[in-house]
């Protein structure tokens, strides 16, 4: 069984990964090798933008994993994303060293500003990349594990679960807004200088981050695909479609849910960690419930329970957002809101559903439509 | 002093306004009693007994009742005069009920101190006015003199004239508005206009036209005169026929050290029958008594201050404790201080409870519409917050349409907001939600999209900025239950309004045909249809009802918070928390849940800060849902299994 076995039979995924591979080869070449004036030149801004889309795409895949295959509509996945981002942001803050505005060798600027005398205990060790990288997956994973352990054990499901995931991210947002938390309060963490010794502003670093995002997306996608094609994934789908029945057959529903849920959160953390160095800032706004709901829409637009649809949806919606907020800032919310309504009403299986419908119209469609949220 | 305790006078019928406020207070106290338990007992003591030593439980609102008729007042003054003359000094000892009285025990005058006090200080005459009062007409022109000595005497004479205009004139003198004409030394009131002044005669109010800059000169006063003037004005206003004027004068004189002022206080205390004014005057006298020479007098004063909630009483006692040489007095003062502290603590708790109930009522208002759409229909309406926003904006538009009748605007806005939000709700249900029944998560997404559209709609059509919604005059101000506890009217009314909306909704659901059909459809749609209920129509109406209530909540919220395109967002998560916490499908759960969360939030705030309190509440709800996945009052029966 090779590493690509999970992709067998997943035409959409194969096409999607091929496109990502193509872009991952073409864009760096066009950015670094083609001179500035040439019409084929891809600007560094575009590279960063694409890198951002790819980290969003990975995030969307994690949401699709729990929503599409486990039936958990998480309105709080942005929290895991932001936690991963904060872990990475802390590493980047420590890398600034004495180049900050106040020139303190250890303390980040905002702590000097708040008149703190020493580093809070939870900031220790974040100057080491390996520890930060570990925290990127551990912190969201731990939060998801504790939250999921409580929620799934007491069989909180459906709408209730959605709403308390929303409460979770809302509470975290309020908490991170407080200066006393030690994460820069309202302003968050920003002003990063370099990562692993490479200047963050340099074109080559940007391209490297873009490539890392593409790689993370590919690996993350295959991992999720591996899960959903495994026995675990089959049980997950069974839980999604008939939770009580699965339980009565003898499966430990809460453990299956907990495992996939925690994995999904860890992967979301990775997405956040890739996102932060590319956009150069992380602040409590990332925890906002609106963000989490928005990313559910990416999945809905792309097509739920397809995984590759989530990637398509994330890229398309975000491209639309970039375009609209630039061209018609007034119209963006109308467009986004209209998208929510139209997709749920007219395209219950998203864009991916459009393709699949054409292929096997009669065979599968009713079964999926039956699959209740 | 016995006469002071006699429950002798009937108050005249209070104006309607007062009666309404009294009723509201009673209602609030009842509501508090239901929740507050023991705290209520203290409230009763503080609110009722403290106001009055003679009348037991006087209505709180009686403070603003007009003064007694002249005849009655005169009769009383005569009646009381001999006793007062006999031991005038003891007046200052009759202020507050002692702790024993407050507890409901029989009142025991602290006899042992009285004779000593009475002996010590010879009784001063009550009437300070000389037999031949100087007339205003002769005294006033003296103010134009150059010598401060003459001016001071003139001001004294004006004060002593007994003329009703005297207080205003002295006020004008103190405020630098009193001038004299340079040519004929006539005393005038001057107002700057253009290059010169507009003059009016100070005595007759006759319009003297305008004058050049050099034609009128301000009457200069020195600091000595200024402090005397303040005392004189206080003494004059203390005798004003208007109770509220007397009260503010008495409050200004609470800390007075001026012998003349204290005398004025004593004089007024004998004839004063308004309990609040009496209270304030008594307090001033007692504080003055703390500076007395003998320990006995000071002890009596300390006992009078016991239980007083005025901050001045506390400060005066603190000062006494620092300097008092006599051990007995010191111990009594410390005990009184501790007693005051305890009462203040109770009042603070009551205040926090009120804030909590107020926040809770806002939560209930915001959540109750959701309790219908989510609880009864099972529809997750993420646009609920925006329906609240529409209600608030309707209030704004109504006020734009009737700028001259802001006081009545809310009564127009409430039905208007109900209609606007209700119609939007029906449109949303017919246009989107009805295609999504049975798919709650898709409903959630679609309605969230609608919420974005509505937000942007308001931003585009009205403004992206917050708009100003005015408070009607009857919403501003506050109800002072006692010196340490006052409740703002807007929060009070909104609390009551929330209860009214709740009751109305309960009646609609339990007592009307629509309510019956709503419950039938929510319990078993197929069976209800079989019985002839037009379920589609019921769905639309129910959703419209829930949306309309959201609009009405928006009217109330517009009186408390900023009205802007984002305001709905602030309430949607809280509303869901309330509904989920209280138990879906149960209106009572929403009421109890909302009030509980509000009160819990406010009681945590002092120790944790507002944001942390909110976070803790959210964490608490997350954990609570684990423990009781279906809320405080879970739905039972077959419907709950779906």
CSV table of N, CA and C in Angstrom, one decimal, chain B residues 418-535:
chain,number,residue,atom,x,y,z
B,418,UNK,N,-42.7,45.9,15.5
B,418,UNK,CA,-43.3,44.5,15.4
B,418,UNK,C,-43.7,44.2,14.0
B,419,UNK,N,-44.3,45.2,13.3
B,419,UNK,CA,-44.7,44.9,11.9
B,419,UNK,C,-43.5,44.8,11.0
B,420,UNK,N,-42.6,45.7,11.1
B,420,UNK,CA,-41.5,45.6,10.1
B,420,UNK,C,-40.7,44.3,10.3
B,421,UNK,N,-40.3,44.0,11.5
B,421,UNK,CA,-39.5,42.8,11.7
B,421,UNK,C,-40.4,41.6,11.4
B,422,UNK,N,-41.6,41.6,11.8
B,422,UNK,CA,-42.5,40.5,11.5
B,422,UNK,C,-42.7,40.2,10.1
B,423,UNK,N,-42.8,41.3,9.3
B,423,UNK,CA,-43.0,41.1,7.8
B,423,UNK,C,-41.7,40.6,7.2
B,424,UNK,N,-40.6,41.1,7.7
B,424,UNK,CA,-39.3,40.5,7.2
B,424,UNK,C,-39.2,39.1,7.5
B,425,UNK,N,-39.7,38.7,8.8
B,425,UNK,CA,-39.6,37.3,9.2
B,425,UNK,C,-40.5,36.5,8.3
B,426,UNK,N,-41.7,36.9,8.0
B,426,UNK,CA,-42.6,36.1,7.1
B,426,UNK,C,-41.9,35.9,5.8
B,427,UNK,N,-41.3,37.0,5.3
B,427,UNK,CA,-40.7,36.9,4.0
B,427,UNK,C,-39.5,35.9,4.0
B,428,UNK,N,-38.8,35.9,5.1
B,428,UNK,CA,-37.6,35.0,5.2
B,428,UNK,C,-38.2,33.6,5.2
B,429,UNK,N,-39.2,33.4,6.0
B,429,UNK,CA,-39.8,32.0,6.1
B,429,UNK,C,-40.3,31.5,4.8
B,430,UNK,N,-41.1,32.4,4.1
B,430,UNK,CA,-41.7,32.0,2.8
B,430,UNK,C,-40.6,31.8,1.7
B,431,UNK,N,-39.6,32.7,1.8
B,431,UNK,CA,-38.6,32.7,0.7
B,431,UNK,C,-37.5,31.7,0.9
B,432,UNK,N,-37.1,31.4,2.1
B,432,UNK,CA,-36.0,30.5,2.3
B,432,UNK,C,-36.3,29.3,3.2
B,433,UNK,N,-36.7,29.6,4.4
B,433,UNK,CA,-36.7,28.6,5.4
B,433,UNK,C,-37.6,27.4,5.1
B,434,UNK,N,-38.7,27.7,4.4
B,434,UNK,CA,-39.7,26.6,4.2
B,434,UNK,C,-39.1,25.5,3.3
B,435,UNK,N,-38.1,25.8,2.6
B,435,UNK,CA,-37.5,24.8,1.7
B,435,UNK,C,-36.5,23.9,2.5
B,436,UNK,N,-36.2,24.3,3.8
B,436,UNK,CA,-35.1,23.7,4.5
B,436,UNK,C,-35.6,23.0,5.8
B,437,UNK,N,-36.9,22.8,6.0
B,437,UNK,CA,-37.3,22.2,7.2
B,437,UNK,C,-36.8,20.8,7.3
B,438,UNK,N,-36.3,20.4,8.5
B,438,UNK,CA,-35.7,19.1,8.6
B,438,UNK,C,-34.2,19.1,8.4
B,439,UNK,N,-33.7,20.2,8.0
B,439,UNK,CA,-32.2,20.3,7.7
B,439,UNK,C,-31.7,21.5,8.5
B,440,UNK,N,-31.6,21.3,9.9
B,440,UNK,CA,-31.3,22.5,10.7
B,440,UNK,C,-30.0,23.1,10.4
B,441,UNK,N,-29.0,22.3,10.0
B,441,UNK,CA,-27.7,23.0,9.8
B,441,UNK,C,-27.7,23.8,8.5
B,442,UNK,N,-28.4,23.4,7.5
B,442,UNK,CA,-28.5,24.2,6.3
B,442,UNK,C,-29.3,25.4,6.6
B,443,UNK,N,-30.3,25.3,7.4
B,443,UNK,CA,-31.1,26.5,7.8
B,443,UNK,C,-30.2,27.5,8.5
B,444,UNK,N,-29.3,27.0,9.3
B,444,UNK,CA,-28.3,27.9,10.0
B,444,UNK,C,-27.5,28.7,9.0
B,445,UNK,N,-27.0,28.0,8.0
B,445,UNK,CA,-26.2,28.7,7.0
B,445,UNK,C,-27.0,29.7,6.2
B,446,UNK,N,-28.1,29.3,5.8
B,446,UNK,CA,-28.9,30.2,4.9
B,446,UNK,C,-29.3,31.4,5.7
B,447,UNK,N,-29.8,31.3,6.9
B,447,UNK,CA,-30.2,32.4,7.7
B,447,UNK,C,-29.0,33.3,8.0
B,448,UNK,N,-27.8,32.7,8.2
B,448,UNK,CA,-26.6,33.5,8.4
B,448,UNK,C,-26.4,34.4,7.2
B,449,UNK,N,-26.6,33.8,6.0
B,449,UNK,CA,-26.4,34.6,4.8
B,449,UNK,C,-27.4,35.7,4.8
B,450,UNK,N,-28.6,35.5,5.2
B,450,UNK,CA,-29.6,36.5,5.3
B,450,UNK,C,-29.2,37.6,6.2
B,451,UNK,N,-28.6,37.2,7.3
B,451,UNK,CA,-28.1,38.2,8.3
B,451,UNK,C,-27.1,39.1,7.7
B,452,UNK,N,-26.2,38.6,6.9
B,452,UNK,CA,-25.2,39.4,6.2
B,452,UNK,C,-25.9,40.4,5.3
B,453,UNK,N,-26.8,39.9,4.5
B,453,UNK,CA,-27.5,40.7,3.6
B,453,UNK,C,-28.2,41.9,4.3
B,454,UNK,N,-28.9,41.6,5.4
B,454,UNK,CA,-29.6,42.6,6.1
B,454,UNK,C,-28.7,43.6,6.7
B,455,UNK,N,-27.6,43.2,7.2
B,455,UNK,CA,-26.6,44.2,7.7
B,455,UNK,C,-26.1,45.1,6.6
B,456,UNK,N,-25.8,44.5,5.5
B,456,UNK,CA,-25.3,45.4,4.4
B,456,UNK,C,-26.4,46.3,3.9
B,457,UNK,N,-27.6,45.7,3.9
B,457,UNK,CA,-28.8,46.5,3.5
B,457,UNK,C,-28.9,47.8,4.3
B,458,UNK,N,-28.7,47.7,5.6
B,458,UNK,CA,-28.8,48.8,6.5
B,458,UNK,C,-27.7,49.8,6.3
B,459,UNK,N,-26.5,49.2,6.1
B,459,UNK,CA,-25.3,50.0,5.9
B,459,UNK,C,-25.5,50.8,4.6
B,460,UNK,N,-26.0,50.2,3.6
B,460,UNK,CA,-26.1,50.9,2.3
B,460,UNK,C,-27.2,51.9,2.3
B,461,UNK,N,-28.4,51.6,2.9
B,461,UNK,CA,-29.5,52.5,2.8
B,461,UNK,C,-29.5,53.6,3.8
B,462,UNK,N,-29.0,53.2,5.0
B,462,UNK,CA,-29.1,54.3,6.1
B,462,UNK,C,-27.7,54.8,6.3
B,463,UNK,N,-26.8,54.0,7.0
B,463,UNK,CA,-25.5,54.5,7.2
B,463,UNK,C,-24.7,53.4,7.8
B,464,UNK,N,-23.4,53.4,7.6
B,464,UNK,CA,-22.5,52.4,8.2
B,464,UNK,C,-22.2,52.8,9.6
B,465,UNK,N,-22.4,54.1,10.0
B,465,UNK,CA,-22.2,54.6,11.3
B,465,UNK,C,-23.3,54.2,12.3
B,466,UNK,N,-23.1,54.3,13.5
B,466,UNK,CA,-24.2,54.2,14.5
B,466,UNK,C,-25.1,55.4,14.4
B,467,UNK,N,-26.4,55.2,14.6
B,467,UNK,CA,-27.3,56.3,14.6
B,467,UNK,C,-27.7,56.6,16.0
B,468,UNK,N,-28.2,57.9,16.2
B,468,UNK,CA,-28.6,58.3,17.5
B,468,UNK,C,-30.1,58.1,17.7
B,469,UNK,N,-30.5,57.3,18.7
B,469,UNK,CA,-31.9,57.1,19.1
B,469,UNK,C,-32.0,57.8,20.4
B,470,UNK,N,-33.0,58.7,20.4
B,470,UNK,CA,-33.1,59.5,21.7
B,470,UNK,C,-34.0,58.8,22.7
B,471,UNK,N,-33.7,59.2,24.0
B,471,UNK,CA,-34.5,58.7,25.1
B,471,UNK,C,-35.6,59.6,25.3
B,472,UNK,N,-36.8,59.2,25.4
B,472,UNK,CA,-37.9,60.0,25.9
B,472,UNK,C,-37.6,60.5,27.3
B,473,UNK,N,-38.2,61.7,27.6
B,473,UNK,CA,-37.8,62.3,28.9
B,473,UNK,C,-38.2,61.4,30.1
B,474,UNK,N,-39.3,60.6,29.9
B,474,UNK,CA,-39.8,59.8,31.0
B,474,UNK,C,-38.9,58.6,31.2
B,475,UNK,N,-37.9,58.4,30.3
B,475,UNK,CA,-37.0,57.2,30.5
B,475,UNK,C,-35.8,57.7,31.2
B,476,UNK,N,-35.5,59.0,31.3
B,476,UNK,CA,-34.3,59.4,31.9
B,476,UNK,C,-34.5,59.6,33.4
B,477,UNK,N,-33.5,59.8,34.1
B,477,UNK,CA,-33.6,60.0,35.6
B,477,UNK,C,-33.6,58.7,36.3
B,478,UNK,N,-33.7,58.8,37.6
B,478,UNK,CA,-33.6,57.5,38.3
B,478,UNK,C,-34.5,57.6,39.6
B,479,UNK,N,-34.8,56.5,40.1
B,479,UNK,CA,-35.7,56.4,41.2
B,479,UNK,C,-34.8,56.1,42.4
B,480,UNK,N,-34.8,57.1,43.4
B,480,UNK,CA,-33.9,57.0,44.5
B,480,UNK,C,-34.7,56.2,45.6
B,481,UNK,N,-34.3,55.0,45.9
B,481,UNK,CA,-35.0,54.3,47.0
B,481,UNK,C,-34.4,54.7,48.3
B,482,UNK,N,-33.2,55.0,48.4
B,482,UNK,CA,-32.6,55.6,49.5
B,482,UNK,C,-31.3,56.2,49.1
B,483,UNK,N,-30.6,57.0,50.0
B,483,UNK,CA,-29.4,57.7,49.5
B,483,UNK,C,-28.3,56.8,48.8
B,484,UNK,N,-28.3,55.6,49.1
B,484,UNK,CA,-27.3,54.7,48.6
B,484,UNK,C,-27.7,53.9,47.4
B,485,UNK,N,-29.0,53.9,47.1
B,485,UNK,CA,-29.5,53.0,46.1
B,485,UNK,C,-30.5,53.7,45.2
B,486,UNK,N,-30.2,53.9,44.0
B,486,UNK,CA,-31.2,54.5,43.0
B,486,UNK,C,-31.2,53.6,41.8
B,487,UNK,N,-32.4,53.5,41.2
B,487,UNK,CA,-32.5,52.7,40.0
B,487,UNK,C,-32.9,53.6,38.8
B,488,UNK,N,-32.2,53.4,37.8
B,488,UNK,CA,-32.4,54.3,36.6
B,488,UNK,C,-33.7,53.8,35.9
B,489,UNK,N,-34.5,54.8,35.5
B,489,UNK,CA,-35.8,54.5,35.0
B,489,UNK,C,-35.8,53.7,33.7
B,490,UNK,N,-34.8,54.0,32.9
B,490,UNK,CA,-34.8,53.2,31.6
B,490,UNK,C,-34.6,51.7,31.8
B,491,UNK,N,-33.7,51.4,32.8
B,491,UNK,CA,-33.5,50.0,33.0
B,491,UNK,C,-34.7,49.4,33.7
B,492,UNK,N,-35.3,50.2,34.6
B,492,UNK,CA,-36.5,49.7,35.3
B,492,UNK,C,-37.6,49.4,34.3
B,493,UNK,N,-37.9,50.4,33.4
B,493,UNK,CA,-39.0,50.2,32.5
B,493,UNK,C,-38.7,49.0,31.5
B,494,UNK,N,-37.4,48.9,31.1
B,494,UNK,CA,-37.2,47.8,30.2
B,494,UNK,C,-37.3,46.4,30.9
B,495,UNK,N,-37.0,46.4,32.2
B,495,UNK,CA,-37.2,45.2,32.9
B,495,UNK,C,-38.7,44.8,32.9
B,496,UNK,N,-39.5,45.8,33.2
B,496,UNK,CA,-41.0,45.6,33.2
B,496,UNK,C,-41.5,45.2,31.9
B,497,UNK,N,-40.9,45.9,30.9
B,497,UNK,CA,-41.4,45.7,29.5
B,497,UNK,C,-41.0,44.2,29.1
B,498,UNK,N,-39.9,43.8,29.5
B,498,UNK,CA,-39.5,42.4,29.2
B,498,UNK,C,-40.5,41.4,29.8
B,499,UNK,N,-40.9,41.7,31.1
B,499,UNK,CA,-41.9,40.8,31.7
B,499,UNK,C,-43.2,40.9,31.0
B,500,UNK,N,-43.6,42.1,30.6
B,500,UNK,CA,-44.9,42.2,29.8
B,500,UNK,C,-44.8,41.4,28.5
B,501,UNK,N,-43.8,41.6,27.8
B,501,UNK,CA,-43.6,40.9,26.5
B,501,UNK,C,-43.7,39.3,26.8
B,502,UNK,N,-43.0,38.9,27.8
B,502,UNK,CA,-43.0,37.5,28.1
B,502,UNK,C,-44.4,37.0,28.4
B,503,UNK,N,-45.2,37.8,29.3
B,503,UNK,CA,-46.5,37.3,29.6
B,503,UNK,C,-47.4,37.3,28.4
B,504,UNK,N,-47.3,38.4,27.5
B,504,UNK,CA,-48.1,38.5,26.3
B,504,UNK,C,-47.8,37.3,25.4
B,505,UNK,N,-46.6,36.9,25.3
B,505,UNK,CA,-46.2,35.8,24.4
B,505,UNK,C,-46.8,34.5,25.0
B,506,UNK,N,-46.7,34.4,26.3
B,506,UNK,CA,-47.2,33.2,26.9
B,506,UNK,C,-48.7,33.0,26.7
B,507,UNK,N,-49.4,34.2,26.8
B,507,UNK,CA,-50.8,34.1,26.6
B,507,UNK,C,-51.1,33.8,25.2
B,508,UNK,N,-50.4,34.3,24.2
B,508,UNK,CA,-50.6,34.0,22.8
B,508,UNK,C,-50.5,32.6,22.6
B,509,UNK,N,-49.4,32.0,23.2
B,509,UNK,CA,-49.2,30.6,22.9
B,509,UNK,C,-50.2,29.7,23.6
B,510,UNK,N,-50.6,30.1,24.8
B,510,UNK,CA,-51.5,29.2,25.6
B,510,UNK,C,-53.0,29.4,25.4
B,511,UNK,N,-53.3,30.6,25.0
B,511,UNK,CA,-54.7,31.0,25.1
B,511,UNK,C,-55.4,31.3,23.7
B,512,UNK,N,-54.6,31.3,22.7
B,512,UNK,CA,-55.2,31.7,21.4
B,512,UNK,C,-55.2,30.5,20.5
B,513,UNK,N,-56.1,30.6,19.4
B,513,UNK,CA,-56.2,29.5,18.5
B,513,UNK,C,-54.8,29.4,17.7
B,514,UNK,N,-54.2,30.5,17.4
B,514,UNK,CA,-52.9,30.4,16.8
B,514,UNK,C,-51.9,29.7,17.6
B,515,UNK,N,-51.9,30.0,18.9
B,515,UNK,CA,-51.0,29.3,19.8
B,515,UNK,C,-51.2,27.8,19.9
B,516,UNK,N,-52.5,27.5,19.9
B,516,UNK,CA,-52.8,26.0,19.9
B,516,UNK,C,-52.3,25.3,18.6
B,517,UNK,N,-52.5,26.0,17.5
B,517,UNK,CA,-52.0,25.4,16.3
B,517,UNK,C,-50.5,25.3,16.2
B,518,UNK,N,-49.9,26.4,16.7
B,518,UNK,CA,-48.4,26.4,16.8
B,518,UNK,C,-47.9,25.2,17.6
B,519,UNK,N,-48.5,25.0,18.7
B,519,UNK,CA,-48.0,23.9,19.6
B,519,UNK,C,-48.3,22.6,18.9
B,520,UNK,N,-49.5,22.5,18.2
B,520,UNK,CA,-49.8,21.2,17.6
B,520,UNK,C,-48.8,20.9,16.5
B,521,UNK,N,-48.5,21.9,15.7
B,521,UNK,CA,-47.6,21.7,14.6
B,521,UNK,C,-46.2,21.3,15.1
B,522,UNK,N,-45.8,22.0,16.2
B,522,UNK,CA,-44.4,21.7,16.7
B,522,UNK,C,-44.3,20.3,17.3
B,523,UNK,N,-45.5,19.9,17.8
B,523,UNK,CA,-45.4,18.5,18.4
B,523,UNK,C,-45.5,17.4,17.4
B,524,UNK,N,-46.4,17.6,16.5
B,524,UNK,CA,-46.6,16.5,15.5
B,524,UNK,C,-47.2,17.1,14.2
B,525,UNK,N,-46.3,17.4,13.3
B,525,UNK,CA,-46.7,18.1,12.1
B,525,UNK,C,-47.7,17.3,11.3
B,526,UNK,N,-47.4,16.0,11.1
B,526,UNK,CA,-48.3,15.2,10.2
B,526,UNK,C,-49.7,15.1,10.8
B,527,UNK,N,-49.7,14.9,12.1
B,527,UNK,CA,-51.0,14.7,12.8
B,527,UNK,C,-51.8,16.0,12.8
B,528,UNK,N,-51.1,17.2,13.0
B,528,UNK,CA,-51.8,18.4,13.0
B,528,UNK,C,-52.4,18.7,11.6
B,529,UNK,N,-51.6,18.4,10.6
B,529,UNK,CA,-52.2,18.6,9.2
B,529,UNK,C,-53.4,17.7,9.0
B,530,UNK,N,-53.3,16.5,9.5
B,530,UNK,CA,-54.5,15.6,9.3
B,530,UNK,C,-55.7,16.1,10.0
B,531,UNK,N,-55.5,16.9,11.1
B,531,UNK,CA,-56.6,17.5,11.8
B,531,UNK,C,-57.1,18.7,11.2
B,532,UNK,N,-56.5,19.1,10.1
B,532,UNK,CA,-56.9,20.3,9.4
B,532,UNK,C,-56.2,21.6,9.7
B,533,UNK,N,-55.1,21.5,10.3
B,533,UNK,CA,-54.3,22.7,10.6
B,533,UNK,C,-53.5,23.0,9.3
B,534,UNK,N,-53.5,24.3,8.8
B,534,UNK,CA,-52.8,24.6,7.7
B,534,UNK,C,-51.3,24.9,8.1
B,535,UNK,N,-50.5,23.9,8.1
B,535,UNK,CA,-49.2,24.0,8.7
B,535,UNK,C,-48.3,25.0,8.1
